[in-house]
Structures are given as C-alpha cells and as structure tokens.
Amino acid sequence: MLVFKKTKDLQDYLRPKKAKGVTVGFVPTMGALHKGHLSLVKRSKGENDVTVTSIFVNPTQFNDPSDLANYPRTTDTDLEELIAYQNDIVFLPEVDEVYPESLEEGNEFDFGYLDKPMEGRFRPGHFTGVAQVVSKLLDMVAPRRLYLGQKDYQQYRIISEMIRQQGRDVESVLCDTVREEDGLALSSRNKRLSERDRKDALIISQTLFGIQERARKGETLSNVKQWAESNLYSNPNVEPEYLEIIDAASFKAVTSWDDAHHIIAFAAARVGPVRLIDNVIIF
Ligand code: AMP
C-alpha cells in the first residue's frame, strides 16, 4: 500500500495510470476506521482498478470545537486495517495541503432546501465544510467513482448535488450502513461511549427500526410517530435533537405513508458526551 501526504506526489503517481485507462475509486474518511469505512473500500476495490482512501479530519466541518478536539485519531491502526483490506493508496494530507490559503477558500454553495433540515439545522456550517473539503479532495484525486455511506444520507445527497452543480465527471456510489450485531450503526464516535452510554445508544436504531416495522405492518403515520417519539425520549441519558420521517426526494416531512415513493426515518441524539446520527429506509 502506498501512502502519499502531498497532492503533487499522488497526482504524479496516478496520472500515467489514468492515461492508460485505469479507473480510480475514492473513499474519503476522517479516519478512526471501522467496518463501515472498510465496506466502502471493499466496494470500491470490486468496482475500480485502484482505490484511494483519504484520512483527513477536516476542521471546517466541525461546528463544535470540542467535537474536533476529541475526534478520535488512530492513524497507525487505520493504516494496518487498510493494508488488511488491500486498499491501494492512502492520501494523508495536512491541513495546509488542503487549505493552502485559508480555511474559508472555496466555501460558497447553495443547496436549496437540502442542507436546511436535520444536520443542517443542528450543525450550522457543517455541510458547507463537508462540500468544501470534498470538492477539494475531488480536485486532487479526480476519481471515476466516489464511495459514500447511507449512514450520512443527507451528506450523500448534498455531495451528489455539488457534483451535479460543478459538472464533475464522477459517479457517487451510496453504500449500506454497517451495524453492530445489536443494530447500533458503526461510527468513529462510538469509541467515546462509556459502557452505559453504549447500551443507551441502542435506543436510536431501535426506534428507527421500530418505525420501519410498524409502518410496514400498516400502522398509521401518526400512531407510529407518537410511539417513536415517546420511545426515543424515554431515556434521560439520551438527549434527542431530532426525529424525522421524510420524503427522500424533497427532504420534507411526510404526512402519510402514501406521500412519497421513498421514505426515510432519521434521528440524532446526544448520548453522554457523544452526538450520534442514524437513519433507516422505511419504504
Ligand atoms: P467519516 O469518517 O465519518 O467522515 O465517514 C467516511 C465515510 O464512511 C462516509 O461516507 C460515511 O457515510 C461512511 N460511513 C460512516 N459510518 C458508516 C457505517 N456505519 N456504514 C457505512 N458507511 C459508513
């Protein structure tokens, strides 16, 4: 596995390969890798000749400085995991490699309603930072395909919209959420949960799968919502930020199960010191 810290070195390596028609799959991450990230690497390896995984904790997408300071950094074990998954190239840039001039460069976007609800509402500036860094990384790596997780579905939609607006020739590929056996979505932030918080965090995925089960059984939306809210709000150690059942196309809340073709339930909650998000496809 090759590790590059400088964009120029990465590009000098990839250029002759691309000229020969080699396809590049790209997996952007913030490190502290788990099986969710590695499933993206595996998918990319199956669909491309070369897989580039980046590890970069992007300062501009953290609206909470303590979240940035406490974000887990485990580069050595990340590299070992990536070798085990036969990842081809790791891109490990420093902050000034990505933002040579200032942290504000290239941060003007308009995503209409897509970045207004849910994460956009509770993490002001977050998606601007995400779009800014992914745009820069796409310039640097220039992949054929970009691999993103369903767990951050709003992010996937915003990045896909950014790619469309910028007219980039890259396909964004959405990959299923990988979960612990009991249902908790894998997240780098799970490393910061105490044993008790880890147990309590389960209520997030339980609520979302509970919505799916009840909806598919034919219970009315209002009954399901009522159940979901009382369930998610029942544990004093879990502080929900939002629970939304939305039309995946418009990102607006649905008023009945017949309202939309694709409906997804989303939740975000603080458990102890950690903020967690998850979503489950209902229909
Ligand atoms: P992050 O390191 O949190 O920025 O995540 C990097 C990529 O991994 C994003 O596309 C995430 O959506 C994806 N990802 C994170 N957690 C999971 C998971 N549990 N299952 C699948 N993909 C995930």
Short mmCIF file of C-alpha atoms and ligand atoms in Angstrom, two decimals:
data_model
loop_
_atom_site.label_atom_id
_atom_site.label_comp_id
_atom_site.label_asym_id
_atom_site.label_seq_id
_atom_site.Cartn_x
_atom_site.Cartn_y
_atom_site.Cartn_z
CA MET A 1 0.00 0.00 0.00
CA LEU A 2 1.29 3.45 -0.89
CA VAL A 3 0.90 6.46 1.40
CA PHE A 4 1.01 10.00 0.00
CA LYS A 5 0.94 13.19 2.03
CA LYS A 6 1.38 15.61 -0.86
CA THR A 7 -1.15 16.15 -3.62
CA LYS A 8 1.57 16.50 -6.23
CA ASP A 9 3.06 13.09 -5.38
CA LEU A 10 -0.39 11.47 -5.50
CA GLN A 11 -1.16 13.09 -8.84
CA ASP A 12 2.26 12.24 -10.33
CA TYR A 13 1.62 8.61 -9.40
CA LEU A 14 -1.96 8.48 -10.73
CA ARG A 15 -1.52 10.49 -13.94
CA PRO A 16 0.21 7.83 -16.11
CA LYS A 17 -2.14 5.15 -14.79
CA LYS A 18 -5.24 7.20 -15.67
CA ALA A 19 -3.76 7.87 -19.12
CA LYS A 20 -3.73 4.09 -19.66
CA GLY A 21 -7.43 3.87 -18.67
CA VAL A 22 -7.02 2.72 -15.06
CA THR A 23 -10.18 3.57 -13.06
CA VAL A 24 -9.87 5.17 -9.64
CA GLY A 25 -12.37 4.71 -6.79
CA PHE A 26 -12.17 7.19 -3.91
CA VAL A 27 -13.19 6.74 -0.27
CA PRO A 28 -12.91 9.96 1.75
CA THR A 29 -12.80 9.42 5.53
CA MET A 30 -11.83 11.18 8.72
CA GLY A 31 -10.02 8.07 10.00
CA ALA A 32 -10.71 6.08 13.18
CA LEU A 33 -11.69 3.47 10.67
CA HIS A 34 -14.29 0.79 11.36
CA LYS A 35 -16.02 -1.86 9.30
CA GLY A 36 -18.38 0.75 7.81
CA HIS A 37 -15.46 2.62 6.21
CA LEU A 38 -13.84 -0.65 5.22
CA SER A 39 -17.03 -1.81 3.47
CA LEU A 40 -16.67 1.26 1.22
CA VAL A 41 -13.06 0.29 0.48
CA LYS A 42 -14.18 -3.24 -0.36
CA ARG A 43 -16.92 -2.00 -2.67
CA SER A 44 -14.53 0.38 -4.42
CA LYS A 45 -11.97 -2.39 -4.88
CA GLY A 46 -14.62 -4.52 -6.57
CA GLU A 47 -15.59 -1.75 -8.99
CA ASN A 48 -12.31 0.02 -9.81
CA ASP A 49 -8.70 -0.79 -10.71
CA VAL A 50 -7.22 1.41 -7.96
CA THR A 51 -8.75 2.52 -4.66
CA VAL A 52 -7.61 5.72 -2.95
CA THR A 53 -8.72 6.22 0.67
CA SER A 54 -8.12 9.58 2.29
CA ILE A 55 -7.80 10.20 6.01
CA PHE A 56 -8.28 13.86 6.85
CA VAL A 57 -10.03 15.29 9.91
CA ASN A 58 -11.49 18.33 8.20
CA PRO A 59 -11.56 21.28 10.63
CA THR A 60 -14.07 23.29 8.61
CA GLN A 61 -16.96 20.82 9.08
CA PHE A 62 -16.87 20.86 12.89
CA ASN A 63 -19.26 23.42 14.28
CA ASP A 64 -18.33 22.33 17.83
CA PRO A 65 -14.62 22.88 18.70
CA SER A 66 -14.71 20.22 21.45
CA ASP A 67 -16.01 17.66 18.92
CA LEU A 68 -13.00 18.45 16.70
CA ALA A 69 -10.57 18.31 19.65
CA ASN A 70 -11.97 14.97 20.85
CA TYR A 71 -12.41 13.36 17.44
CA PRO A 72 -10.57 10.00 17.64
CA ARG A 73 -7.28 9.86 15.71
CA THR A 74 -5.86 6.37 15.20
CA THR A 75 -3.74 6.64 12.05
CA ASP A 76 -1.40 3.71 12.79
CA THR A 77 -4.19 1.18 13.28
CA ASP A 78 -6.12 2.74 10.36
CA LEU A 79 -3.16 2.01 8.08
CA GLU A 80 -2.99 -1.58 9.35
CA GLU A 81 -6.71 -2.06 8.65
CA LEU A 82 -6.34 -0.61 5.17
CA ILE A 83 -3.44 -2.97 4.41
CA ALA A 84 -5.59 -5.90 5.61
CA TYR A 85 -8.36 -4.80 3.20
CA GLN A 86 -5.82 -4.46 0.36
CA ASN A 87 -6.51 -0.78 -0.10
CA ASP A 88 -4.13 0.52 -2.76
CA ILE A 89 -3.37 4.13 -1.83
CA VAL A 90 -3.82 6.25 1.29
CA PHE A 91 -3.89 10.02 0.97
CA LEU A 92 -2.97 11.65 4.30
CA PRO A 93 -2.77 15.41 3.73
CA GLU A 94 -2.04 18.02 6.40
CA VAL A 95 -4.47 20.93 6.88
CA ASP A 96 -2.31 23.37 4.87
CA GLU A 97 -2.10 20.91 1.96
CA VAL A 98 -5.92 21.00 1.66
CA TYR A 99 -6.29 24.69 2.58
CA PRO A 100 -3.07 26.39 1.41
CA GLU A 101 -4.51 29.88 1.66
CA SER A 102 -7.25 29.96 4.27
CA LEU A 103 -9.93 27.79 5.85
CA GLU A 104 -12.54 29.91 4.05
CA GLU A 105 -11.37 29.21 0.50
CA GLY A 106 -13.95 27.67 -1.84
CA ASN A 107 -16.79 27.59 0.66
CA GLU A 108 -19.68 29.13 -1.24
CA PHE A 109 -22.51 26.76 -2.03
CA ASP A 110 -26.26 26.85 -2.48
CA PHE A 111 -28.03 23.56 -1.86
CA GLY A 112 -31.55 24.96 -1.66
CA TYR A 113 -33.58 23.03 0.90
CA LEU A 114 -31.23 20.01 1.08
CA ASP A 115 -28.99 21.46 3.78
CA LYS A 116 -31.72 23.16 5.80
CA PRO A 117 -33.35 20.41 7.93
CA MET A 118 -31.81 17.85 10.31
CA GLU A 119 -27.98 18.05 10.33
CA GLY A 120 -28.11 21.39 8.55
CA ARG A 121 -30.35 22.79 11.27
CA PHE A 122 -28.42 21.42 14.23
CA ARG A 123 -24.89 21.82 12.85
CA PRO A 124 -24.72 25.27 11.24
CA GLY A 125 -21.94 25.44 8.66
CA HIS A 126 -21.32 21.69 8.76
CA PHE A 127 -22.39 20.92 5.19
CA THR A 128 -20.55 23.93 3.81
CA GLY A 129 -17.37 22.47 5.33
CA VAL A 130 -18.18 18.99 4.01
CA ALA A 131 -18.85 20.25 0.47
CA GLN A 132 -15.74 22.44 0.63
CA VAL A 133 -13.42 19.57 1.59
CA VAL A 134 -14.97 17.00 -0.75
CA SER A 135 -14.75 19.47 -3.63
CA LYS A 136 -11.04 19.99 -2.91
CA LEU A 137 -10.37 16.27 -2.49
CA LEU A 138 -12.17 15.54 -5.77
CA ASP A 139 -9.94 18.12 -7.48
CA MET A 140 -6.87 16.39 -6.02
CA VAL A 141 -7.79 12.74 -6.61
CA ALA A 142 -10.04 13.14 -9.70
CA PRO A 143 -11.61 9.69 -9.27
CA ARG A 144 -14.09 7.92 -11.55
CA ARG A 145 -16.26 6.89 -8.58
CA LEU A 146 -16.81 8.29 -5.09
CA TYR A 147 -17.98 5.99 -2.25
CA LEU A 148 -20.25 7.36 0.48
CA GLY A 149 -22.26 5.76 3.30
CA GLN A 150 -26.04 5.66 3.74
CA LYS A 151 -25.46 6.50 7.41
CA ASP A 152 -24.76 10.08 6.30
CA TYR A 153 -27.55 10.13 3.73
CA GLN A 154 -28.07 13.91 3.86
CA GLN A 155 -24.33 14.31 3.21
CA TYR A 156 -24.56 11.92 0.25
CA ARG A 157 -27.39 13.97 -1.26
CA ILE A 158 -25.56 17.25 -0.76
CA ILE A 159 -22.32 15.92 -2.26
CA SER A 160 -24.24 14.46 -5.21
CA GLU A 161 -25.89 17.85 -5.75
CA MET A 162 -22.49 19.57 -5.53
CA ILE A 163 -21.09 17.18 -8.15
CA ARG A 164 -24.07 17.95 -10.39
CA GLN A 165 -23.71 21.72 -9.94
CA GLN A 166 -19.96 21.60 -10.62
CA GLY A 167 -20.46 19.38 -13.68
CA ARG A 168 -17.91 16.84 -12.44
CA ASP A 169 -17.43 13.54 -14.22
CA VAL A 170 -17.63 11.35 -11.13
CA GLU A 171 -20.26 8.85 -10.03
CA SER A 172 -21.28 8.91 -6.35
CA VAL A 173 -22.00 5.43 -5.03
CA LEU A 174 -24.19 5.01 -1.93
CA CYS A 175 -23.19 2.09 0.34
CA ASP A 176 -25.34 0.40 3.00
CA THR A 177 -24.92 1.27 6.68
CA VAL A 178 -22.85 -1.30 8.55
CA ARG A 179 -24.14 -2.05 12.06
CA GLU A 180 -23.11 -3.85 15.23
CA GLU A 181 -24.94 -7.12 15.76
CA ASP A 182 -27.44 -5.41 18.06
CA GLY A 183 -28.22 -2.72 15.46
CA LEU A 184 -26.08 0.26 16.54
CA ALA A 185 -24.70 1.97 13.43
CA LEU A 186 -20.91 1.86 13.39
CA SER A 187 -19.40 5.30 13.94
CA SER A 188 -15.92 6.56 14.82
CA ARG A 189 -17.59 8.42 17.69
CA ASN A 190 -18.79 5.12 19.25
CA LYS A 191 -15.23 4.76 20.59
CA ARG A 192 -16.02 7.58 23.02
CA LEU A 193 -19.12 5.91 24.54
CA SER A 194 -18.87 4.52 28.06
CA GLU A 195 -20.27 1.04 28.64
CA ARG A 196 -23.53 2.52 29.88
CA ASP A 197 -23.76 5.05 27.03
CA ARG A 198 -23.11 2.26 24.54
CA LYS A 199 -26.16 0.37 25.90
CA ASP A 200 -28.33 3.50 25.96
CA ALA A 201 -27.31 4.48 22.41
CA LEU A 202 -29.11 1.43 21.12
CA ILE A 203 -32.42 3.21 21.54
CA ILE A 204 -31.64 5.25 18.40
CA SER A 205 -31.51 2.33 15.95
CA GLN A 206 -34.25 0.52 17.88
CA THR A 207 -36.56 3.49 17.39
CA LEU A 208 -35.77 3.75 13.67
CA PHE A 209 -36.25 0.03 13.04
CA GLY A 210 -39.39 0.18 15.20
CA ILE A 211 -40.77 2.83 12.83
CA GLN A 212 -39.94 0.62 9.85
CA GLU A 213 -41.60 -2.44 11.38
CA ARG A 214 -44.77 -0.61 12.39
CA ALA A 215 -45.05 1.23 9.07
CA ARG A 216 -44.66 -1.98 7.09
CA LYS A 217 -47.33 -3.63 9.25
CA GLY A 218 -49.76 -0.88 8.22
CA GLU A 219 -49.93 1.26 11.38
CA THR A 220 -50.85 4.89 10.68
CA LEU A 221 -48.10 7.52 10.43
CA SER A 222 -49.47 9.47 13.40
CA ASN A 223 -49.53 6.39 15.65
CA VAL A 224 -46.05 5.40 14.58
CA LYS A 225 -44.72 8.92 15.17
CA GLN A 226 -46.28 9.05 18.61
CA TRP A 227 -44.73 5.71 19.54
CA ALA A 228 -41.33 6.69 18.12
CA GLU A 229 -41.19 9.99 19.97
CA SER A 230 -42.15 8.52 23.30
CA ASN A 231 -39.65 5.70 22.79
CA LEU A 232 -36.70 7.91 21.80
CA TYR A 233 -37.42 10.42 24.57
CA SER A 234 -37.84 7.77 27.28
CA ASN A 235 -34.21 7.54 28.44
CA PRO A 236 -32.91 10.54 30.43
CA ASN A 237 -29.32 9.72 29.35
CA VAL A 238 -30.32 10.14 25.69
CA GLU A 239 -30.98 13.69 24.54
CA PRO A 240 -32.63 13.61 21.10
CA GLU A 241 -32.04 16.52 18.71
CA TYR A 242 -34.44 15.43 16.00
CA LEU A 243 -36.55 12.55 14.80
CA GLU A 244 -37.84 12.99 11.26
CA ILE A 245 -39.75 10.85 8.80
CA ILE A 246 -39.13 12.43 5.41
CA ASP A 247 -39.64 12.10 1.69
CA ALA A 248 -36.17 11.12 0.45
CA ALA A 249 -36.66 13.21 -2.70
CA SER A 250 -37.75 16.54 -1.19
CA PHE A 251 -36.43 16.17 2.39
CA LYS A 252 -39.83 17.41 3.61
CA ALA A 253 -41.69 15.59 6.40
CA VAL A 254 -44.32 13.20 5.07
CA THR A 255 -47.92 13.48 6.19
CA SER A 256 -48.90 9.92 5.24
CA TRP A 257 -47.15 6.75 4.08
CA ASP A 258 -48.58 7.36 0.59
CA ASP A 259 -46.95 10.78 0.41
CA ALA A 260 -43.72 9.65 -1.22
CA HIS A 261 -42.04 6.86 -3.10
CA HIS A 262 -39.03 6.65 -0.78
CA ILE A 263 -39.42 7.44 2.89
CA ILE A 264 -36.52 7.51 5.36
CA ALA A 265 -36.58 7.97 9.16
CA PHE A 266 -33.69 9.97 10.63
CA ALA A 267 -32.60 10.62 14.21
CA ALA A 268 -29.82 12.45 16.01
CA ALA A 269 -29.22 12.32 19.75
CA ARG A 270 -26.60 13.07 22.34
CA VAL A 271 -25.67 10.10 24.49
CA GLY A 272 -23.35 11.16 27.30
CA PRO A 273 -20.71 13.36 25.62
CA VAL A 274 -21.24 11.97 22.12
CA ARG A 275 -23.58 13.06 19.34
CA LEU A 276 -24.83 10.19 17.18
CA ILE A 277 -26.89 10.07 13.97
CA ASP A 278 -28.63 7.25 12.14
CA ASN A 279 -31.31 6.63 9.52
CA VAL A 280 -33.36 3.68 8.29
CA ILE A 281 -35.18 3.30 4.97
CA ILE A 282 -38.89 2.81 5.69
CA PHE A 283 -40.16 2.25 2.13
P1 AMP B 1 -16.41 9.72 8.24
O1 AMP B 1 -15.05 9.17 8.53
O2 AMP B 1 -17.32 9.70 9.41
O3 AMP B 1 -16.35 11.05 7.55
O4 AMP B 1 -17.07 8.73 7.19
C1 AMP B 1 -16.47 8.45 5.95
C2 AMP B 1 -17.43 7.70 5.09
O5 AMP B 1 -17.81 6.47 5.73
C3 AMP B 1 -18.74 8.47 4.85
O6 AMP B 1 -19.15 8.30 3.51
C4 AMP B 1 -19.69 7.79 5.80
O7 AMP B 1 -21.05 7.87 5.40
C5 AMP B 1 -19.20 6.36 5.75
N1 AMP B 1 -19.65 5.62 6.94
C6 AMP B 1 -19.57 6.03 8.23
N2 AMP B 1 -20.14 5.13 9.05
C7 AMP B 1 -20.61 4.13 8.26
C8 AMP B 1 -21.31 2.91 8.50
N3 AMP B 1 -21.65 2.54 9.73
N4 AMP B 1 -21.64 2.15 7.44
C9 AMP B 1 -21.31 2.52 6.17
N5 AMP B 1 -20.63 3.65 5.88
C10 AMP B 1 -20.29 4.45 6.91
#
